[in-house]
Each structure stands twice: as structure tokens, then as C-alpha cells.
Amino acid sequence: MNEIRQAVGAKQVHLPSLLTRPNVVGVGVDLRQKGGRTSDEVCVVALVRRKQPPTALSPEGMVPATVDGVPVDVLEVGDLRAQVDRKAHLRPAPGGVSLGHYKITAGTFGAVVRDRASGVRLILSNNHVLANENDAAPEDPVLQPGPADGGREESDTIALVERFVPLSYSREPATCGVARFVVAAGNAVAGVIGSKHRLESFREDAQATNRVDAAVARPLIDSDVSDEILDIGRVSGNTAAALGMAVRKSGRTTGLTTGLVTVIETTVDVGYGGKTARFDGQVLSGPMSQPGDSGSLLVAGESQRAVGLLFAGSSLTTIYNPIGDVLQALDVDLP
């Protein structure tokens, strides 16, 4: 107890001096770490953004080894920011938060992009987030937060649908009247005879393939959207995915997650609620997402360059459109 009181007193006396050091963001009292283990020695601890070797520090940046006879330890805590509710109404809204077409549940605001012709700032996300899987009309409302998170047209419309790349389905329920009649008749007979089996009819197109699930929306008020992405900051340019590349994303459901690129140039079939769409040239990582993260921008782990646009996944993997394909298809650029 006496050791703690002594450390608290030393901390209070030397707090102003310690906080003047450029890398220090806080000061507290802790048990000293020795060789990666917690000891029983009480110390004053300086919380720093990044641990650096003494040779990289200026004299003003050095933390003293002791203060008033109490040892001083250093703990790396990163860049501290207030925690933001990603499902709340936010203005200006940053990337990584909830949004969606007024008829869907919710997805993620990926990032701000600029129209190549006009320079207008636009919101980037998926077709199935902003355009309701091809069912949107131009200037449909886009809500932030999305409807599943309480978004309402009258109070939360942040943008209007600008354009989207149509999705082509390799397998979807048939719309032919004759096929639907045959299915209905067959299922009626099955019901009469007590069979549990039911007929379904599908239209298949083996040639239907996609490169992107992507769309943009135009903000009603330009200042209502931010170029920042939560926990990532501003992106600058883009780069191609490479096997083993460290990557990160900021999404509505799981926040900031990290991983590695595991597969590139992938051809993969993705389910869309009873329909199937085939995609070519896709990028896969380990599991980095859950439902609601669709639309998140994938960013390189060692730079601020965009790599892909998250649109699908499972408990075992996450799938992204290559960002170069997305920008080309929508005729937009990153800031």
C-alpha cells in the first residue's frame, strides 16, 4: 500500500513534466513489466503512442528511468480516440459506419470518391447496399444510419443513388409465366397427396459473370460526409492485392479488423438471397467481416492505399472486389 501511495504521489508531482514529452499521451500507476512478465514492483507508467528505441528519441522525448525514487515504465497504447457508435446518426459521416438504401437493412459507408468528369464527391459502397441488388431507381434515398439501425427517410437521408454497376446472376428464380404455372400446379398436387417435396424453377446463365458489386451515391450536402475512415484515416491512392499482403478494413458491424490476403484472381459463386452471382478476379482474405460490413474499403496494412471493396464472406473467409476494377467501373477516383 505504501508503494502505491508513493507512486501516486510521484505521478502527481511529475505529471506536467511527463505530459510535455511529444510521444506521451498519459501517465498512471502500474506493476512493472520485466521480461514480458508482470512483477510485483509498483511503478509510474508513461503511456506512449509508439515505443521507440532510445537512439530514436530526442533528449526532450526521453522518459526518466525514475521519479522521486519510483521506477518509470513505458506502455505503448497507440493513437487514442473517442469511441464512435458506428450505428448512430453521424454528421459529418466518416467511412466505416452504417448506411444503406432505404429498402435494405444496413451495410457500410466505404469511402468518399470523386467523379472523374465533374470532381463531385460521392459515397462508395456495394450495389446491394446502395442500390438494393439492381432494384434502385436514380435518386432513391440512402440513409445513414441504415434502416436496420434506426435510419428513417425523413431524418436520416444523407445521399441519393447516383449510379451502380448492375449485377448479373448465373442462377435466379424463373420469371417465365409458364414455368411458374407448372411449379404452382405441381406444388398444389403435392399438397393434396401429402408430399413434403416442392418444386422450384430457376433460370440459369452460365455466361453471366461479374467483376464488381459496386455503387455510388451523391450526398445531399457535401459537408455531411468526411474523407476520413474510422480507425484508418484518409486513404491515398490504391494498389493491387498481393499474396500474403497485410490488410485492414473498417466496417459497420465488426469495426477495425486485420488480416492477410490469402487468394487472388479468384472465380467464386456468391449467394444473394435465392440468387447466385459468379465473380471473376476476386481477392480473398481470412475471416474479417460479418453481415453489415459489406461496402467496407480494404486498405493495405502498411500504407493508406486502398486494395479492395468488401462485398461477401463467411465465418472462414472474406471476399473483395479489386479496387482498380471498382474505380474503373464507376468512373471515379479516390481522393
CSV table of N, CA and C in Angstrom, one decimal, residues 257-333:
chain,number,residue,atom,x,y,z
A,257,THR,N,-10.8,-4.5,-38.4
A,257,THR,CA,-10.2,-5.8,-38.4
A,257,THR,C,-9.0,-5.9,-39.3
A,258,THR,N,-8.2,-6.8,-39.1
A,258,THR,CA,-7.0,-7.0,-39.9
A,258,THR,C,-6.8,-8.4,-40.3
A,259,GLY,N,-6.0,-8.7,-41.4
A,259,GLY,CA,-5.8,-10.0,-41.9
A,259,GLY,C,-4.8,-10.0,-43.0
A,260,LEU,N,-4.7,-11.1,-43.7
A,260,LEU,CA,-3.8,-11.3,-44.8
A,260,LEU,C,-4.5,-11.7,-46.1
A,261,VAL,N,-4.0,-11.2,-47.2
A,261,VAL,CA,-4.6,-11.7,-48.5
A,261,VAL,C,-4.2,-13.1,-48.7
A,262,THR,N,-5.2,-14.0,-48.9
A,262,THR,CA,-4.9,-15.5,-49.0
A,262,THR,C,-5.0,-16.0,-50.4
A,263,VAL,N,-5.9,-15.4,-51.2
A,263,VAL,CA,-6.1,-15.9,-52.6
A,263,VAL,C,-6.3,-14.7,-53.5
A,264,ILE,N,-5.8,-14.7,-54.7
A,264,ILE,CA,-6.1,-13.7,-55.7
A,264,ILE,C,-6.6,-14.3,-57.0
A,265,GLU,N,-7.1,-13.5,-57.9
A,265,GLU,CA,-7.6,-13.9,-59.2
A,265,GLU,C,-8.6,-15.1,-59.0
A,266,THR,N,-9.5,-14.9,-58.1
A,266,THR,CA,-10.5,-15.9,-57.7
A,266,THR,C,-11.8,-15.8,-58.5
A,267,THR,N,-12.3,-17.0,-59.0
A,267,THR,CA,-13.6,-17.1,-59.6
A,267,THR,C,-14.5,-17.7,-58.5
A,268,VAL,N,-15.6,-17.1,-58.1
A,268,VAL,CA,-16.3,-17.6,-57.0
A,268,VAL,C,-17.8,-17.3,-57.2
A,269,ASP,N,-18.6,-18.2,-56.7
A,269,ASP,CA,-20.1,-18.1,-56.7
A,269,ASP,C,-20.6,-17.6,-55.4
A,270,VAL,N,-21.4,-16.5,-55.4
A,270,VAL,CA,-21.8,-15.8,-54.2
A,270,VAL,C,-23.3,-15.8,-54.2
A,271,GLY,N,-23.9,-16.2,-53.0
A,271,GLY,CA,-25.4,-16.2,-52.9
A,271,GLY,C,-25.9,-14.9,-52.6
A,272,TYR,N,-27.1,-14.5,-53.2
A,272,TYR,CA,-27.8,-13.3,-52.9
A,272,TYR,C,-29.3,-13.6,-52.7
A,273,GLY,N,-29.5,-14.2,-51.5
A,273,GLY,CA,-30.9,-14.5,-51.1
A,273,GLY,C,-31.7,-15.2,-52.2
A,274,GLY,N,-31.3,-16.4,-52.5
A,274,GLY,CA,-32.1,-17.2,-53.5
A,274,GLY,C,-31.5,-17.1,-54.9
A,275,LYS,N,-30.6,-16.1,-55.1
A,275,LYS,CA,-29.9,-16.0,-56.4
A,275,LYS,C,-28.4,-16.2,-56.3
A,276,THR,N,-27.8,-16.5,-57.4
A,276,THR,CA,-26.3,-16.7,-57.3
A,276,THR,C,-25.7,-15.9,-58.4
A,277,ALA,N,-24.6,-15.2,-58.0
A,277,ALA,CA,-23.8,-14.4,-58.9
A,277,ALA,C,-22.4,-14.9,-58.9
A,278,ARG,N,-21.8,-15.1,-60.1
A,278,ARG,CA,-20.4,-15.5,-60.3
A,278,ARG,C,-19.5,-14.3,-60.5
A,279,PHE,N,-18.4,-14.3,-59.8
A,279,PHE,CA,-17.5,-13.2,-59.9
A,279,PHE,C,-16.1,-13.7,-60.3
A,280,ASP,N,-15.4,-12.9,-61.1
A,280,ASP,CA,-14.1,-13.3,-61.6
A,280,ASP,C,-13.1,-12.2,-61.0
A,281,GLY,N,-11.8,-12.7,-60.8
A,281,GLY,CA,-10.8,-11.8,-60.4
A,281,GLY,C,-10.8,-11.3,-59.0
A,282,GLN,N,-11.5,-12.0,-58.1
A,282,GLN,CA,-11.7,-11.5,-56.7
A,282,GLN,C,-10.5,-11.8,-55.8
A,283,VAL,N,-10.5,-11.1,-54.7
A,283,VAL,CA,-9.5,-11.1,-53.7
A,283,VAL,C,-10.1,-11.7,-52.4
A,284,LEU,N,-9.4,-12.7,-51.8
A,284,LEU,CA,-9.8,-13.3,-50.5
A,284,LEU,C,-8.8,-13.1,-49.4
A,285,SER,N,-9.4,-12.9,-48.2
A,285,SER,CA,-8.6,-12.8,-47.0
A,285,SER,C,-9.1,-13.9,-46.0
A,286,GLY,N,-8.5,-13.9,-44.9
A,286,GLY,CA,-9.1,-14.7,-43.8
A,286,GLY,C,-10.3,-14.0,-43.3
A,287,PRO,N,-11.0,-14.6,-42.3
A,287,PRO,CA,-12.3,-14.0,-41.8
A,287,PRO,C,-12.1,-12.6,-41.2
A,288,MET,N,-12.7,-11.6,-41.8
A,288,MET,CA,-12.5,-10.2,-41.3
A,288,MET,C,-13.8,-9.5,-41.2
A,289,SER,N,-15.0,-10.2,-41.4
A,289,SER,CA,-16.2,-9.5,-41.5
A,289,SER,C,-17.4,-10.3,-41.1
A,290,GLN,N,-18.5,-9.6,-40.9
A,290,GLN,CA,-19.8,-10.2,-40.6
A,290,GLN,C,-20.9,-9.4,-41.3
A,291,PRO,N,-22.1,-10.0,-41.4
A,291,PRO,CA,-23.2,-9.2,-42.1
A,291,PRO,C,-23.3,-7.8,-41.6
A,292,GLY,N,-23.4,-6.8,-42.6
A,292,GLY,CA,-23.4,-5.4,-42.3
A,292,GLY,C,-22.1,-4.7,-42.6
A,293,ASP,N,-21.0,-5.5,-42.8
A,293,ASP,CA,-19.7,-4.9,-43.2
A,293,ASP,C,-19.6,-4.7,-44.7
A,294,SER,N,-20.6,-5.2,-45.4
A,294,SER,CA,-20.5,-5.1,-46.9
A,294,SER,C,-20.3,-3.6,-47.3
A,295,GLY,N,-19.4,-3.3,-48.2
A,295,GLY,CA,-19.2,-1.9,-48.6
A,295,GLY,C,-17.9,-1.4,-48.0
A,296,SER,N,-17.3,-2.1,-47.0
A,296,SER,CA,-16.1,-1.6,-46.4
A,296,SER,C,-14.9,-1.5,-47.3
A,297,LEU,N,-14.1,-0.5,-47.2
A,297,LEU,CA,-12.9,-0.4,-48.1
A,297,LEU,C,-11.8,-1.2,-47.4
A,298,LEU,N,-11.1,-2.0,-48.2
A,298,LEU,CA,-10.0,-2.8,-47.8
A,298,LEU,C,-8.7,-1.9,-48.1
A,299,VAL,N,-7.9,-1.8,-47.0
A,299,VAL,CA,-6.7,-0.9,-47.1
A,299,VAL,C,-5.5,-1.7,-46.8
A,300,ALA,N,-4.4,-1.4,-47.4
A,300,ALA,CA,-3.1,-2.1,-47.1
A,300,ALA,C,-2.7,-1.8,-45.7
A,301,GLY,N,-2.1,-2.9,-45.1
A,301,GLY,CA,-1.8,-2.7,-43.7
A,301,GLY,C,-0.6,-1.8,-43.4
A,302,GLU,N,0.2,-1.6,-44.4
A,302,GLU,CA,1.4,-0.8,-44.2
A,302,GLU,C,1.4,0.6,-44.9
A,303,SER,N,0.3,0.9,-45.4
A,303,SER,CA,0.1,2.2,-46.1
A,303,SER,C,-1.3,2.6,-46.1
A,304,GLN,N,-1.6,3.8,-46.7
A,304,GLN,CA,-3.0,4.3,-46.7
A,304,GLN,C,-3.6,4.0,-48.1
A,305,ARG,N,-3.1,3.0,-48.8
A,305,ARG,CA,-3.6,2.7,-50.2
A,305,ARG,C,-4.7,1.7,-50.1
A,306,ALA,N,-5.8,2.0,-50.9
A,306,ALA,CA,-6.9,1.1,-51.0
A,306,ALA,C,-6.6,-0.1,-51.8
A,307,VAL,N,-7.1,-1.3,-51.4
A,307,VAL,CA,-6.8,-2.6,-52.1
A,307,VAL,C,-8.1,-3.2,-52.7
A,308,GLY,N,-9.2,-3.0,-52.0
A,308,GLY,CA,-10.4,-3.7,-52.5
A,308,GLY,C,-11.7,-3.2,-51.8
A,309,LEU,N,-12.8,-3.7,-52.3
A,309,LEU,CA,-14.2,-3.3,-51.7
A,309,LEU,C,-14.8,-4.6,-51.2
A,310,LEU,N,-15.1,-4.7,-49.9
A,310,LEU,CA,-15.6,-5.9,-49.3
A,310,LEU,C,-17.1,-6.0,-49.7
A,311,PHE,N,-17.5,-7.2,-50.2
A,311,PHE,CA,-18.9,-7.4,-50.5
A,311,PHE,C,-19.5,-8.8,-50.1
A,312,ALA,N,-18.7,-9.7,-49.6
A,312,ALA,CA,-19.2,-11.0,-49.3
A,312,ALA,C,-18.3,-11.7,-48.4
A,313,GLY,N,-18.7,-12.8,-47.8
A,313,GLY,CA,-17.8,-13.6,-46.9
A,313,GLY,C,-18.6,-14.7,-46.2
A,314,SER,N,-17.9,-15.3,-45.3
A,314,SER,CA,-18.4,-16.4,-44.4
A,314,SER,C,-17.6,-16.3,-43.1
A,315,SER,N,-17.9,-17.3,-42.2
A,315,SER,CA,-17.1,-17.4,-41.0
A,315,SER,C,-15.7,-17.7,-41.2
A,316,LEU,N,-15.3,-18.2,-42.5
A,316,LEU,CA,-14.0,-18.6,-42.8
A,316,LEU,C,-13.2,-17.7,-43.7
A,317,THR,N,-13.9,-16.8,-44.4
A,317,THR,CA,-13.2,-16.0,-45.4
A,317,THR,C,-14.0,-14.7,-45.7
A,318,THR,N,-13.3,-13.7,-46.3
A,318,THR,CA,-13.9,-12.5,-46.7
A,318,THR,C,-13.5,-12.2,-48.1
A,319,ILE,N,-14.4,-11.7,-48.9
A,319,ILE,CA,-14.2,-11.6,-50.4
A,319,ILE,C,-14.3,-10.1,-50.8
A,320,TYR,N,-13.4,-9.7,-51.7
A,320,TYR,CA,-13.3,-8.3,-52.1
A,320,TYR,C,-13.2,-8.1,-53.6
A,321,ASN,N,-13.9,-7.1,-54.1
A,321,ASN,CA,-13.6,-6.7,-55.5
A,321,ASN,C,-12.3,-5.9,-55.5
A,322,PRO,N,-11.4,-6.2,-56.5
A,322,PRO,CA,-10.2,-5.4,-56.6
A,322,PRO,C,-10.5,-3.9,-56.8
A,323,ILE,N,-9.9,-3.0,-56.1
A,323,ILE,CA,-10.3,-1.6,-56.1
A,323,ILE,C,-10.1,-1.0,-57.4
A,324,GLY,N,-9.1,-1.4,-58.2
A,324,GLY,CA,-8.9,-0.9,-59.6
A,324,GLY,C,-10.1,-1.1,-60.4
A,325,ASP,N,-10.7,-2.3,-60.3
A,325,ASP,CA,-11.9,-2.7,-61.1
A,325,ASP,C,-13.1,-1.8,-60.7
A,326,VAL,N,-13.2,-1.6,-59.4
A,326,VAL,CA,-14.3,-0.8,-58.9
A,326,VAL,C,-14.3,0.7,-59.4
A,327,LEU,N,-13.1,1.3,-59.3
A,327,LEU,CA,-12.9,2.7,-59.7
A,327,LEU,C,-13.2,2.8,-61.2
A,328,GLN,N,-12.7,1.8,-62.0
A,328,GLN,CA,-12.9,1.9,-63.4
A,328,GLN,C,-14.4,1.7,-63.8
A,329,ALA,N,-15.0,0.8,-63.2
A,329,ALA,CA,-16.4,0.5,-63.5
A,329,ALA,C,-17.4,1.7,-63.2
A,330,LEU,N,-17.0,2.4,-62.1
A,330,LEU,CA,-17.9,3.5,-61.7
A,330,LEU,C,-17.4,4.8,-62.2
A,331,ASP,N,-16.2,4.9,-62.8
A,331,ASP,CA,-15.7,6.1,-63.4
A,331,ASP,C,-15.4,7.1,-62.3
A,332,VAL,N,-14.8,6.7,-61.2
A,332,VAL,CA,-14.5,7.5,-60.1
A,332,VAL,C,-13.0,7.3,-59.7
A,333,ASP,N,-12.5,8.2,-58.8
A,333,ASP,CA,-11.2,8.1,-58.3
A,333,ASP,C,-11.2,8.3,-56.8
